[in-house]
Amino acid sequence: MTKTKLKHIYNLDINDVLLRLGSHHKGIKSAESNKRLALHGFNVLSVKKTPLWVKILEPFTSYFVIVIVIAAILSLFKQEWFEAIIISVIVVVNALIYYFQQFSASRALKSLMSQDRQKVSVLRPGTKDESIYIEKLVIGDVVRICEGMKIPADGRIIDSNHIQIDESVLTGESLPVHKHASSIDGTKQIYDQENMLFKGTYVHAGSGLMVVSATGNKTQLGIINTMASEADKGKTPIEQKIDDLTKKLLIGISIVTVIVFGLALYRGLELAEALKFTIALAVSAVPEGLPVAMTLVLLISARRMAKQKALVRKISAMETMGAITLIATDKTGTITKNQLSISDSYSTSHDRKIFHQAMLASINGAEGAPDDPLDQIIYASLKHDHVPKTWKKVHEFPFNQQLRLSGNVWKYPGGYYLFIKGAPEQIFFHCNDDKPSTKTEAKKYLEKFTTHGYRTIGFAHKKLATPPEKLNHDVLTGMSLDGFVGLSDQLRPKVKQAIAEAHDAGIKVVMLTGDHIQTAGYIASQVGIARKSSEISDSSILDKKNPTKIWKSLEDIKVFGRVLPKHKFAFLKAVKGHEITAMTGDGVNDIPALVEADAGLAMGSGTDAAKDASDIILTNSNFHTIVNAVKAGRTVLANIRKMVVYLLATSGGEVLTMLIALLVGIPLPITAVMVLWVNLVTDGISVIPLGLSPAEAHHMKQAPRHPSAPLLDRVLVVRAVILAFALAICTLIIFRLNLYKGQQYAQTAAFLGIIVVQWANALNMNFEFKSWVYNFIRPNYKLLIAISASIIINVLVFTTDLRSFFGLSKLDLYDALIAIILPSAVALILCDMHKIISDRLHIRQIKLTKKALGSN
């Protein structure tokens, strides 16, 4: 026996709907409502909560923070109180920043779940209507629908008086949707369920009755809420890369400390002394200043981005934007202005004035104040036209869902005119008195409008002897076609240029829109997202939720039409790990995708809930701002790499200095307090301005690195190693040259050499491929001021009584000059040589990439 497939609720007629939901035309009794409320729960949105202890411990679970905490513990063990306090402050500041970010992110779901304490009117059998709070609605309740109200639950319409619904929060559709109470055949997506109402949408016009079919998390809004709560809120790709780098650093430090501890014991040091020395080495190897420096750089960069209309809500998004490989964008409001206007028109009359009169005569509502949004657009385009003064409107026919048209009857001195407007195919059907040549020409233009993705409205008229009571086939027979207009959403300025910039930067751009594929395809071809029809598809492949097929489809498809929230969510899930994604959105329907994306970008014109779910808000809602954000992000990411290399070169150089000293059997060239001064003061002053270096020309002319690529590529790792060895070798040479004058004197000279190398390295790292000389051609004034300040501070340390705190001696001028010139010259020359070689390799790689892209 074959099992009969259960029909959707929108497939049923009204009596069958009520029967399935256990309700009646007059609703359900209060006692039954209370039973169902106890069984199914309140009509509210809920999410699974994260335990408080998990939220508290979360900021302390990153590898870098663990390394810093270990450094703090080791400092306490050595009774280095100042260093322990500084490191502890760094950890606490990072935790506070994390808590603030999580508080901001959690507001997204709260905004989605928050509802006004709204009451609705429900029908009760045998008594008058009851006013109840919407959270007490249950399946089977019959709710009165009126203009302006927010739909309180999902439901099926059982009585409709010209209901129009604003469903933009769910579907992205900017114009109101006409609704009716009749059954619909087949399986429909929510944007085609014309007899259903959905929680969170608004009644634009009309009135009627709705029987509740779903409440709480079972509603379409609830499904979105559940998706948002289940989205992957893990670490950003850049945070993962930093963790990966830290793991490698931790392994390296562990290996070095074991070797050093063994060497110290082998050299004859006592166990306690060997342990103290090893701990000092381990602490010196940790770039403690990096977290705070990164945070300050990101905060300052975020302020810069705000001036470019990109408001950063989550600081980590700055780094993520620099690594973006794919931008998934909506059409409406991002690519376009979300402002429909008449783009083209066709008239059967040579006199455009006659066509304009027909358009005006078809508009419903009071003269000069139409209610329907489409009527408002038509009226606004015809401000300088008017119907003849001898005409008088005597009857209106609001939009009829079955006929898919509306109209007006006008009395004129010789009788009556009926003017109608509506779906072009319906207008053509009733215009059976027109000449075949007229219809052929009109259909040719209609096909052109359809190809361009226009929303097309047809107009027609006929003369009548008497005004009709209602519109039907008999009344509409013999209409004369006046023409039709094509409406489209206007492109934002410079959007085509911005998409070209994104492509030049190696970033894929994919359009995910709720619009029909013809509309989406035409707009995509206009702005350069799609070049051929095979790159345009509907949402069927996304509906299957097969991650492998979705990912592979991106090889050919650049535009997806008729996309729903679940489709966007499935798309982002599928590309996770393959791409680093930025997703745009403006409505409640976009929240799951905004949360799931590596960088969620909300439109400034969007809902508060979408903004709360986002990482960055585009205050001018423009795609061009996304490209600016990518450029700023790439600059930030490049600067973070510079900072990491700069600090690792310092830490690595210090470790190598002490390790080599142990190996060759000489006293330690630097003390723990000297290491602390270099790490937290000399480096601390220079590293932040280094992180604020201006954008370099090549940032937007190269493809983004692969999502799985490490934070530092081979070029930067080699550069860090070269600079670390340069620091260590020069320090040891200076120490050895001055050791005959006493260990303290030699340590003073070595200390000066390390400090000077840091200034040279700051100049080295300011440009990725250009010589340090370029600092004085295109100066980073913040960096030059920071180096000048560091010079003044260190002059005071070496020339005043502060020397005694560091255990320094007064240097002869000759020895001081050697300590200044030798290490700085070596560092500057070696780094420039490395830049020349890596620059040539980089240019070669760009040429190969462009050649590969061109062949595709």
CSV table of N, CA, C and O in Angstrom, one decimal, residues 13 71 79 212 222 234 369 433 519 572 740:
chain,number,residue,atom,x,y,z
A,13,ASP,N,-7.8,23.6,1.2
A,13,ASP,CA,-8.8,24.7,1.3
A,13,ASP,C,-9.1,25.0,2.7
A,13,ASP,O,-8.6,24.3,3.6
A,71,ALA,N,54.6,32.6,31.0
A,71,ALA,CA,55.7,33.6,31.2
A,71,ALA,C,55.5,34.4,32.5
A,71,ALA,O,56.5,34.6,33.2
A,79,GLN,N,60.7,35.9,41.0
A,79,GLN,CA,60.5,37.1,41.8
A,79,GLN,C,60.8,38.4,41.0
A,79,GLN,O,61.2,39.4,41.6
A,212,VAL,N,-3.5,30.4,13.2
A,212,VAL,CA,-2.1,30.1,13.6
A,212,VAL,C,-1.7,28.7,13.2
A,212,VAL,O,-2.4,27.7,13.7
A,222,GLY,N,11.6,31.7,13.7
A,222,GLY,CA,12.2,30.8,14.6
A,222,GLY,C,13.3,30.0,14.0
A,222,GLY,O,14.3,29.7,14.7
A,234,GLY,N,33.3,30.1,16.0
A,234,GLY,CA,34.7,29.8,16.4
A,234,GLY,C,35.6,30.9,16.1
A,234,GLY,O,35.2,32.0,15.7
A,369,ALA,N,-2.1,61.2,-4.0
A,369,ALA,CA,-1.7,60.5,-2.8
A,369,ALA,C,-2.0,59.0,-2.9
A,369,ALA,O,-2.8,58.4,-2.1
A,433,ASP,N,-8.6,42.7,-29.0
A,433,ASP,CA,-9.1,43.5,-30.2
A,433,ASP,C,-7.9,44.2,-30.9
A,433,ASP,O,-8.1,44.9,-31.9
A,519,THR,N,16.4,38.9,-13.3
A,519,THR,CA,16.8,40.1,-12.7
A,519,THR,C,18.2,40.1,-12.1
A,519,THR,O,19.0,41.0,-12.4
A,572,LEU,N,27.5,29.3,3.0
A,572,LEU,CA,28.6,29.6,3.8
A,572,LEU,C,29.2,28.4,4.5
A,572,LEU,O,30.4,28.3,4.7
A,740,TYR,N,87.5,42.7,27.5
A,740,TYR,CA,88.8,42.9,28.2
A,740,TYR,C,88.7,44.1,29.1
A,740,TYR,O,89.5,44.3,30.0
